[in-house]
Short mmCIF file of C-alpha atoms in Angstrom, two decimals:
data_model
loop_
_atom_site.label_atom_id
_atom_site.label_comp_id
_atom_site.label_asym_id
_atom_site.label_seq_id
_atom_site.Cartn_x
_atom_site.Cartn_y
_atom_site.Cartn_z
CA UNK A 48 -0.03 0.06 -0.01
CA UNK A 49 1.39 3.54 -0.92
CA UNK A 50 2.29 5.56 2.13
CA UNK A 51 0.51 8.91 2.72
CA UNK A 52 2.07 12.21 1.28
CA UNK A 53 4.14 14.13 3.72
CA UNK A 54 2.20 16.91 2.27
CA UNK A 55 -1.08 15.35 2.92
CA UNK A 56 -2.05 18.31 5.36
CA UNK A 57 -1.50 21.01 2.82
CA UNK A 58 -4.77 22.61 2.21
CA UNK A 59 -5.92 23.99 -1.23
CA UNK A 60 -4.92 27.72 -1.47
CA UNK A 61 -7.63 30.15 -2.85
CA UNK A 62 -7.06 31.42 -6.51
CA UNK A 63 -5.38 34.88 -6.60
CA UNK A 64 -8.63 37.08 -7.09
CA UNK A 65 -7.04 38.64 -10.16
CA UNK A 66 -5.67 35.73 -11.86
CA UNK A 67 -8.74 33.67 -10.87
CA UNK A 68 -10.88 35.83 -13.05
CA UNK A 69 -8.97 34.80 -16.13
CA UNK A 70 -9.33 30.97 -14.90
CA UNK A 71 -12.96 31.36 -14.70
CA UNK A 72 -13.38 33.24 -18.01
CA UNK A 73 -11.35 30.52 -19.77
CA UNK A 74 -13.92 27.82 -18.68
CA UNK A 75 -16.77 29.90 -20.07
CA UNK A 76 -17.91 28.52 -23.35
CA UNK A 77 -19.97 31.54 -24.20
CA UNK A 78 -19.14 33.23 -27.73
CA UNK A 79 -19.98 36.49 -26.03
CA UNK A 80 -17.70 36.16 -23.04
CA UNK A 81 -15.60 39.20 -22.11
CA UNK A 82 -12.61 39.23 -19.83
CA UNK A 83 -11.94 42.70 -18.30
CA UNK A 84 -9.92 41.24 -15.38
CA UNK A 85 -6.65 40.99 -17.47
CA UNK A 86 -3.99 43.55 -16.58
CA UNK A 87 -2.35 43.54 -20.10
CA UNK A 88 -3.01 45.62 -23.22
CA UNK A 89 -5.23 44.11 -26.09
CA UNK A 90 -5.69 45.54 -29.48
CA UNK A 91 -9.02 46.52 -30.84
CA UNK A 92 -9.25 42.81 -32.05
CA UNK A 93 -8.84 41.66 -28.44
CA UNK A 94 -5.17 40.13 -29.19
CA UNK A 95 -2.01 40.66 -27.31
CA UNK A 96 0.45 43.02 -28.73
CA UNK A 97 3.96 42.85 -29.41
CA UNK A 98 5.38 46.37 -30.25
CA UNK A 99 7.13 46.78 -33.69
CA UNK A 100 9.97 48.42 -32.12
CA UNK A 101 10.19 45.52 -29.53
CA UNK A 102 10.44 42.84 -32.51
CA UNK A 103 12.99 45.08 -34.20
CA UNK A 104 15.35 45.19 -31.12
CA UNK A 105 14.86 41.51 -30.82
CA UNK A 106 15.96 40.84 -34.30
CA UNK A 107 18.97 42.99 -33.86
CA UNK A 108 20.00 41.06 -30.71
CA UNK A 109 19.43 37.61 -32.19
CA UNK A 110 21.40 38.46 -35.28
CA UNK A 111 24.36 39.91 -33.28
CA UNK A 112 26.97 37.06 -33.30
CA UNK A 113 28.62 38.69 -30.48
CA UNK A 114 25.88 38.16 -28.01
CA UNK A 115 26.44 35.69 -25.29
CA UNK A 116 24.54 34.14 -22.52
CA UNK A 117 26.85 34.61 -19.66
CA UNK A 118 25.48 35.74 -16.28
CA UNK A 119 24.87 39.51 -15.84
CA UNK A 120 26.30 41.03 -12.74
CA UNK A 121 24.11 41.04 -9.45
CA UNK A 122 22.89 44.43 -10.27
CA UNK A 123 21.96 43.67 -13.91
CA UNK A 124 22.72 45.25 -17.28
CA UNK A 125 24.80 48.54 -16.67
CA UNK A 126 23.30 50.26 -19.76
CA UNK A 127 19.90 49.31 -18.80
CA UNK A 128 20.17 50.73 -15.22
CA UNK A 129 21.64 53.97 -16.46
CA UNK A 130 18.80 54.55 -19.00
CA UNK A 131 16.06 53.52 -16.75
CA UNK A 132 16.99 56.00 -13.96
CA UNK A 133 17.16 58.58 -16.92
CA UNK A 134 13.83 57.69 -18.22
CA UNK A 135 12.00 58.09 -14.96
CA UNK A 136 14.10 60.97 -13.35
CA UNK A 137 14.81 62.91 -16.53
CA UNK A 138 18.16 63.01 -18.69
CA UNK A 139 18.76 66.47 -16.96
CA UNK A 140 18.16 65.20 -13.29
CA UNK A 141 20.82 66.60 -11.05
CA UNK A 142 20.47 63.22 -8.98
CA UNK A 143 21.56 61.32 -12.29
CA UNK A 144 24.37 63.80 -13.09
CA UNK A 145 25.89 63.73 -9.59
CA UNK A 146 25.65 59.82 -9.30
CA UNK A 147 23.31 59.93 -6.57
CA UNK A 148 21.14 57.11 -7.73
CA UNK A 149 21.58 53.46 -7.16
CA UNK A 150 19.84 51.54 -9.75
CA UNK A 151 19.51 47.62 -9.93
CA UNK A 152 17.79 45.65 -12.48
CA UNK A 153 15.02 43.54 -11.02
CA UNK A 154 12.21 41.11 -12.02
CA UNK A 155 9.83 43.61 -13.25
CA UNK A 156 7.84 46.12 -10.93
CA UNK A 157 6.95 43.19 -8.41
CA UNK A 158 10.56 42.22 -8.03
CA UNK A 159 11.68 45.79 -7.63
CA UNK A 160 9.16 46.31 -4.86
CA UNK A 161 10.31 43.16 -3.05
CA UNK A 162 14.06 44.12 -3.28
CA UNK A 163 13.17 47.58 -2.11
CA UNK A 164 11.13 46.27 0.64
CA UNK A 165 13.71 44.03 1.88
CA UNK A 166 16.57 46.69 1.76
CA UNK A 167 14.32 48.99 3.91
CA UNK A 168 13.59 46.19 6.40
CA UNK A 169 17.50 45.72 6.68
CA UNK A 170 18.67 49.28 6.63
CA UNK A 171 15.79 51.81 7.34
CA UNK A 172 15.04 52.91 10.80
CA UNK A 173 11.22 52.75 10.41
CA UNK A 174 9.81 49.49 9.78
CA UNK A 175 6.09 50.74 8.78
CA UNK A 176 5.07 51.41 5.28
CA UNK A 177 1.81 53.33 4.46
CA UNK A 178 -0.02 52.18 1.33
CA UNK A 179 -3.19 53.61 -0.13
CA UNK A 180 -6.61 52.25 0.45
CA UNK A 181 -7.29 50.62 -1.89
CA UNK A 182 -4.09 49.60 -3.72
CA UNK A 183 -2.84 46.88 -5.95
CA UNK A 184 -3.72 43.51 -4.18
CA UNK A 185 -0.02 42.30 -4.29
CA UNK A 186 1.36 45.50 -2.47
CA UNK A 187 0.56 44.42 1.18
CA UNK A 188 1.69 40.86 0.59
CA UNK A 189 5.10 41.95 -0.93
CA UNK A 190 6.01 44.35 1.73
CA UNK A 191 4.84 42.07 4.74
CA UNK A 192 6.90 39.41 3.46
CA UNK A 193 9.85 41.64 2.82
CA UNK A 194 9.71 42.27 6.68
CA UNK A 195 7.82 45.72 6.78
CA UNK A 196 4.65 46.43 8.84
CA UNK A 197 1.88 47.57 6.41
CA UNK A 198 -0.76 50.26 7.39
CA UNK A 199 -3.05 52.20 4.96
CA UNK A 200 -3.94 55.89 4.30
CA UNK A 201 -7.37 56.87 2.80
CA UNK A 202 -7.14 57.40 -0.92
CA UNK A 203 -10.41 56.69 -2.68
CA UNK A 204 -13.73 57.87 -1.87
CA UNK A 205 -16.33 55.37 -3.18
CA UNK A 206 -19.29 57.88 -2.63
CA UNK A 207 -17.71 60.54 -4.99
CA UNK A 208 -15.58 58.09 -7.13
CA UNK A 209 -12.73 60.73 -6.69
CA UNK A 210 -9.73 61.13 -4.58
CA UNK A 211 -10.34 61.41 -0.87
CA UNK A 212 -7.65 64.27 -0.51
CA UNK A 213 -8.72 65.33 2.79
CA UNK A 214 -8.67 61.83 4.22
CA UNK A 215 -5.27 61.26 2.64
CA UNK A 216 -3.87 64.41 4.29
CA UNK A 217 -5.26 63.51 7.55
CA UNK A 218 -4.04 60.06 7.75
CA UNK A 219 -0.52 60.84 6.42
CA UNK A 220 -0.43 63.76 8.87
CA UNK A 221 -1.08 61.50 11.73
CA UNK A 222 1.52 58.89 10.70
CA UNK A 223 4.80 58.81 12.77
CA UNK A 224 7.68 60.85 11.33
CA UNK A 225 10.14 58.97 9.10
CA UNK A 226 7.49 56.39 8.03
CA UNK A 227 7.78 54.89 4.31
CA UNK A 228 4.89 55.96 2.14
CA UNK A 229 4.01 54.12 -0.96
CA UNK A 230 2.85 56.35 -3.88
CA UNK A 231 1.63 55.26 -7.29
CA UNK A 232 3.62 57.43 -9.86
CA UNK A 233 0.58 57.60 -12.14
CA UNK A 234 -2.50 55.75 -13.25
CA UNK A 235 -3.34 54.47 -9.75
CA UNK A 236 -4.18 50.72 -9.81
CA UNK A 237 -7.02 49.74 -9.22
CA UNK A 238 -8.87 53.13 -9.24
CA UNK A 239 -7.56 55.11 -12.04
CA UNK A 240 -7.72 58.10 -9.84
CA UNK A 241 -4.69 60.43 -9.62
CA UNK A 242 -3.93 63.61 -7.68
CA UNK A 243 -3.62 66.82 -9.52
CA UNK A 244 -0.33 68.59 -9.92
CA UNK A 245 -1.27 70.96 -7.09
CA UNK A 246 -2.36 68.20 -4.94
CA UNK A 247 0.85 66.37 -5.57
CA UNK A 248 2.60 69.46 -4.58
CA UNK A 249 0.79 69.42 -1.29
CA UNK A 250 1.52 65.73 -0.52
CA UNK A 251 5.13 66.39 -1.22
CA UNK A 252 5.19 69.28 1.28
CA UNK A 253 3.53 67.08 3.88
CA UNK A 254 5.86 64.03 3.20
CA UNK A 255 9.04 66.23 3.33
CA UNK A 256 7.79 68.03 6.48
CA UNK A 257 7.29 64.75 8.33
CA UNK A 258 10.58 63.17 7.05
CA UNK A 259 8.77 60.46 5.42
CA UNK A 260 10.49 58.29 2.75
CA UNK A 261 8.64 58.14 -0.45
CA UNK A 262 8.56 54.87 -2.29
CA UNK A 263 7.14 55.25 -5.72
CA UNK A 264 5.62 52.36 -7.84
CA UNK A 265 5.81 53.32 -11.48
CA UNK A 266 4.16 50.69 -13.52
CA UNK A 267 2.54 52.80 -16.16
CA UNK A 268 5.11 55.54 -17.37
CA UNK A 269 3.88 56.75 -20.75
CA UNK A 270 0.91 54.42 -20.76
CA UNK A 271 -1.40 56.61 -18.70
CA UNK A 272 -1.49 59.87 -20.58
CA UNK A 273 0.62 58.92 -23.64
CA UNK A 274 3.48 61.03 -22.42
CA UNK A 275 6.71 59.60 -20.78
CA UNK A 276 7.54 63.05 -19.13
CA UNK A 277 4.04 63.94 -17.87
CA UNK A 278 3.68 60.47 -16.22
CA UNK A 279 6.97 60.91 -14.50
CA UNK A 280 6.18 64.46 -13.22
CA UNK A 281 5.16 63.38 -9.53
CA UNK A 282 8.37 61.45 -9.18
CA UNK A 283 10.58 64.25 -10.48
CA UNK A 284 8.99 66.87 -8.18
CA UNK A 285 10.14 64.63 -5.28
CA UNK A 286 13.69 64.35 -6.74
CA UNK A 287 13.85 67.94 -7.46
CA UNK A 288 13.65 69.04 -3.85
CA UNK A 289 16.87 67.11 -3.16
CA UNK A 290 15.33 64.69 -0.88
CA UNK A 291 15.69 61.04 -1.12
CA UNK A 292 13.18 58.49 -2.48
CA UNK A 293 12.78 54.92 -3.96
CA UNK A 294 11.25 54.15 -7.32
CA UNK A 295 10.25 50.85 -8.65
CA UNK A 296 9.82 50.73 -12.55
CA UNK A 297 8.24 48.18 -14.77
CA UNK A 298 8.54 47.83 -18.44
CA UNK A 299 5.56 45.21 -18.57
CA UNK A 300 2.87 47.81 -19.75
CA UNK A 301 4.76 50.55 -21.49
CA UNK A 302 6.83 48.30 -23.74
CA UNK A 303 4.49 45.24 -23.65
CA UNK A 304 7.32 43.15 -22.08
CA UNK A 305 5.01 41.32 -19.46
CA UNK A 306 6.54 37.92 -19.47
CA UNK A 307 9.92 39.12 -19.81
CA UNK A 308 9.92 40.48 -16.31
CA UNK A 309 12.02 43.62 -16.94
CA UNK A 310 12.10 46.17 -14.14
CA UNK A 311 14.51 48.53 -12.03
CA UNK A 312 14.59 49.70 -8.61
CA UNK A 313 16.27 53.20 -8.14
CA UNK A 314 17.28 54.66 -4.75
CA UNK A 315 17.79 58.42 -5.00
CA UNK A 316 20.55 59.42 -2.27
CA UNK A 317 21.79 62.60 -0.91
CA UNK A 318 25.31 61.84 -2.10
CA UNK A 319 27.27 59.68 -4.52
CA UNK A 320 29.05 58.07 -1.59
CA UNK A 321 25.80 56.99 0.04
CA UNK A 322 24.55 55.74 -3.38
CA UNK A 323 27.42 53.46 -3.66
CA UNK A 324 27.09 52.01 -0.23
CA UNK A 325 23.38 51.45 -0.90
CA UNK A 326 24.24 49.48 -4.09
CA UNK A 327 26.65 47.35 -2.27
CA UNK A 328 23.75 46.37 0.07
CA UNK A 329 21.24 45.92 -2.45
CA UNK A 330 23.59 43.22 -4.08
CA UNK A 331 23.29 41.45 -0.75
CA UNK A 332 19.58 41.53 -0.92
CA UNK A 333 19.55 40.21 -4.50
CA UNK A 334 22.32 37.50 -4.43
CA UNK A 335 20.53 34.89 -1.93
CA UNK A 336 17.24 35.78 -3.70
CA UNK A 337 17.68 35.11 -7.48
CA UNK A 338 21.45 35.72 -7.81
CA UNK A 339 21.16 38.05 -10.78
CA UNK A 340 18.52 39.10 -13.27
CA UNK A 341 17.79 37.69 -16.82
CA UNK A 342 19.48 39.22 -19.73
CA UNK A 343 17.02 39.20 -22.77
CA UNK A 344 14.27 41.57 -21.76
CA UNK A 345 16.84 44.17 -20.33
CA UNK A 346 18.74 44.07 -23.57
CA UNK A 347 15.58 44.84 -25.46
CA UNK A 348 14.92 47.84 -23.48
CA UNK A 349 18.44 49.17 -23.43
CA UNK A 350 18.64 48.79 -27.20
CA UNK A 351 15.48 50.87 -27.83
CA UNK A 352 16.32 53.47 -25.12
CA UNK A 353 19.82 53.90 -26.51
CA UNK A 354 18.85 54.56 -30.21
CA UNK A 355 17.27 57.91 -31.03
CA UNK A 356 15.21 56.44 -33.88
CA UNK A 357 14.02 53.31 -32.00
CA UNK A 358 13.20 55.67 -29.06
CA UNK A 359 11.10 57.92 -30.97
CA UNK A 360 9.40 54.77 -32.63
CA UNK A 361 8.62 53.50 -29.26
CA UNK A 362 6.94 56.76 -28.02
CA UNK A 363 4.76 56.81 -31.17
CA UNK A 364 3.48 53.13 -30.23
CA UNK A 365 3.16 53.82 -26.68
CA UNK A 366 0.92 56.97 -27.36
CA UNK A 367 -1.10 54.88 -29.71
CA UNK A 368 -1.77 52.43 -26.86
CA UNK A 369 -2.60 55.11 -24.44
CA UNK A 370 -4.85 56.86 -26.92
CA UNK A 371 -6.71 53.73 -27.63
CA UNK A 372 -7.54 53.28 -23.90
CA UNK A 373 -8.59 56.94 -23.64
CA UNK A 374 -10.88 56.51 -26.51
CA UNK A 375 -12.53 53.42 -24.92
CA UNK A 376 -13.26 55.46 -21.67
CA UNK A 377 -15.02 57.99 -24.08
CA UNK A 378 -16.97 55.27 -25.96
CA UNK A 379 -18.16 53.58 -22.70
CA UNK A 380 -19.16 56.86 -21.28
CA UNK A 381 -21.13 57.84 -24.46
CA UNK A 382 -22.73 54.42 -24.51
CA UNK A 383 -24.13 54.52 -20.91
CA UNK A 384 -25.19 58.29 -21.43
CA UNK A 385 -27.09 57.12 -24.59
CA UNK A 386 -28.82 54.25 -22.58
CA UNK A 387 -29.75 56.71 -19.77
CA UNK A 388 -28.14 54.51 -17.27
CA UNK A 389 -28.74 55.73 -13.76
CA UNK A 390 -26.06 57.60 -11.89
CA UNK A 391 -23.14 59.78 -12.87
CA UNK A 392 -20.51 58.01 -15.00
CA UNK A 393 -18.28 60.89 -15.58
CA UNK A 394 -15.53 59.17 -13.53
CA UNK A 395 -14.94 56.84 -16.30
CA UNK A 396 -13.58 59.70 -18.49
CA UNK A 397 -11.90 61.41 -15.61
CA UNK A 398 -10.00 58.40 -14.51
CA UNK A 399 -6.72 57.44 -16.16
CA UNK A 400 -4.64 54.54 -17.26
CA UNK A 401 -5.33 50.77 -17.71
CA UNK A 402 -8.01 50.44 -15.08
CA UNK A 403 -11.35 52.04 -14.18
CA UNK A 404 -13.07 51.59 -10.76
CA UNK A 405 -16.61 51.35 -12.14
CA UNK A 406 -18.33 51.82 -8.72
CA UNK A 407 -20.24 48.61 -9.35
CA UNK A 408 -20.65 46.42 -6.32
CA UNK A 409 -19.90 42.68 -6.03
CA UNK A 410 -23.63 41.81 -6.38
CA UNK A 411 -23.88 43.71 -9.73
CA UNK A 412 -20.51 42.21 -10.84
CA UNK A 413 -21.79 38.73 -10.20
CA UNK A 414 -24.95 39.48 -12.11
CA UNK A 415 -22.91 40.77 -15.10
CA UNK A 416 -20.89 37.70 -14.97
CA UNK A 417 -23.80 35.17 -14.88
CA UNK A 418 -26.19 36.92 -17.22
CA UNK A 419 -23.60 38.56 -19.65
CA UNK A 420 -20.47 36.51 -19.42
CA UNK A 421 -18.48 39.49 -18.48
CA UNK A 422 -15.59 38.76 -15.98
CA UNK A 423 -14.12 41.36 -13.78
CA UNK A 424 -12.90 41.53 -10.21
CA UNK A 425 -15.42 41.63 -7.42
CA UNK A 426 -14.53 45.28 -6.45
CA UNK A 427 -15.75 46.32 -10.00
CA UNK A 428 -12.55 47.22 -11.42
CA UNK A 429 -12.39 46.84 -15.21
CA UNK A 430 -9.36 46.90 -17.58
CA UNK A 431 -10.18 49.38 -20.29
CA UNK A 432 -7.66 47.54 -22.56
CA UNK A 433 -9.82 44.58 -22.55
CA UNK A 434 -12.68 46.77 -24.38
CA UNK A 435 -12.96 47.28 -28.12
CA UNK A 436 -15.43 49.34 -30.08
CA UNK A 437 -17.31 46.03 -30.81
CA UNK A 438 -17.65 45.07 -27.04
CA UNK A 439 -18.43 48.44 -25.61
CA UNK A 440 -22.28 48.01 -26.32
CA UNK A 441 -22.25 44.58 -24.64
CA UNK A 442 -20.65 45.88 -21.56
CA UNK A 443 -23.02 49.03 -21.54
CA UNK A 444 -26.07 46.89 -21.78
CA UNK A 445 -24.72 44.80 -18.80
CA UNK A 446 -23.90 47.71 -16.63
CA UNK A 447 -27.29 49.35 -17.43
CA UNK A 448 -28.99 46.09 -16.53
CA UNK A 449 -27.01 45.52 -13.40
CA UNK A 450 -27.53 49.20 -12.06
CA UNK A 451 -31.30 49.17 -12.92
CA UNK A 452 -31.83 45.86 -11.12
CA UNK A 453 -29.49 46.37 -8.18
CA UNK A 454 -29.58 50.15 -7.96
#
């Protein structure tokens, strides 16, 4: 008789709430099914997109006989790191010019956050990080496992479907001096609600007055507004004042390199000497975690950022993706207006980025999944990239029916 497994007492873990949406969608046999849970760009035809400039860069890399597959250094590809810091901080950033930035290549945004979190747990005097309520579902898990204590600050007001700016200022105002504060650089996930430039300036003043350490998560630079510089503005405001901060960057969305896992963590320091010591300690975090990062995706990014023509081609393709998402917002808003759907839906066109927080509740979401085969997370977050001109009417019908039935 076979002996029982030593893992017999392991319980079945729940599906990840976001990835679980896709699992349910894949099982559905309806021809009208629509997946709005996916956190990846889709074309008007609902297909994944590989940017032309990415294909060009890959061809160049594949056809270069001098390319080898040796390990990268622990911190990753040097060109990639330099160019990534310039992309987010600006080529003319004093921090970059004065070598005050320690940048390491990481496993996309998630890996950058994890490495940054673990570095802070080892070397920063405060172990509490304040994250917005709500935020990306992976944030609290990443920072908790990295060794930080996670608390939240008010961010979104469900009643107005706007930023709860007063709540944000009160909660951060009451936080202990020196705390770490997580900020979404642009296109807040999951709400799509960003502070205005004036509000960012107030947030900056509050953060600096309380000696907080800002940690930016930049997952959507260029993908939110279509402009790389505009989307980096909040981060650059915090670097321009000479203060310190951390920035996690991802190239998943803006270069469509999701599965290549390409990201960077930059720590902006007061002096070049501090940055050098910080980098030496980041190596000690990375070495026992995954030793060194993968070479292919970072080489694609470096190839594109280094070449003026390719860089320009990328910005055009990037703007086209951002513009398509912005146009889907307008189409959905127009479709709901045309149906006379109860309520104010202007938040759909005011929000920015890949996701929209519709304001639908879990009962309405469940109804739309059952009756209309539309899949999204239970909090009513939808990916605008999953929509097309053809599917907007179907979604608008479903929202109208859900809101009318469960007002």
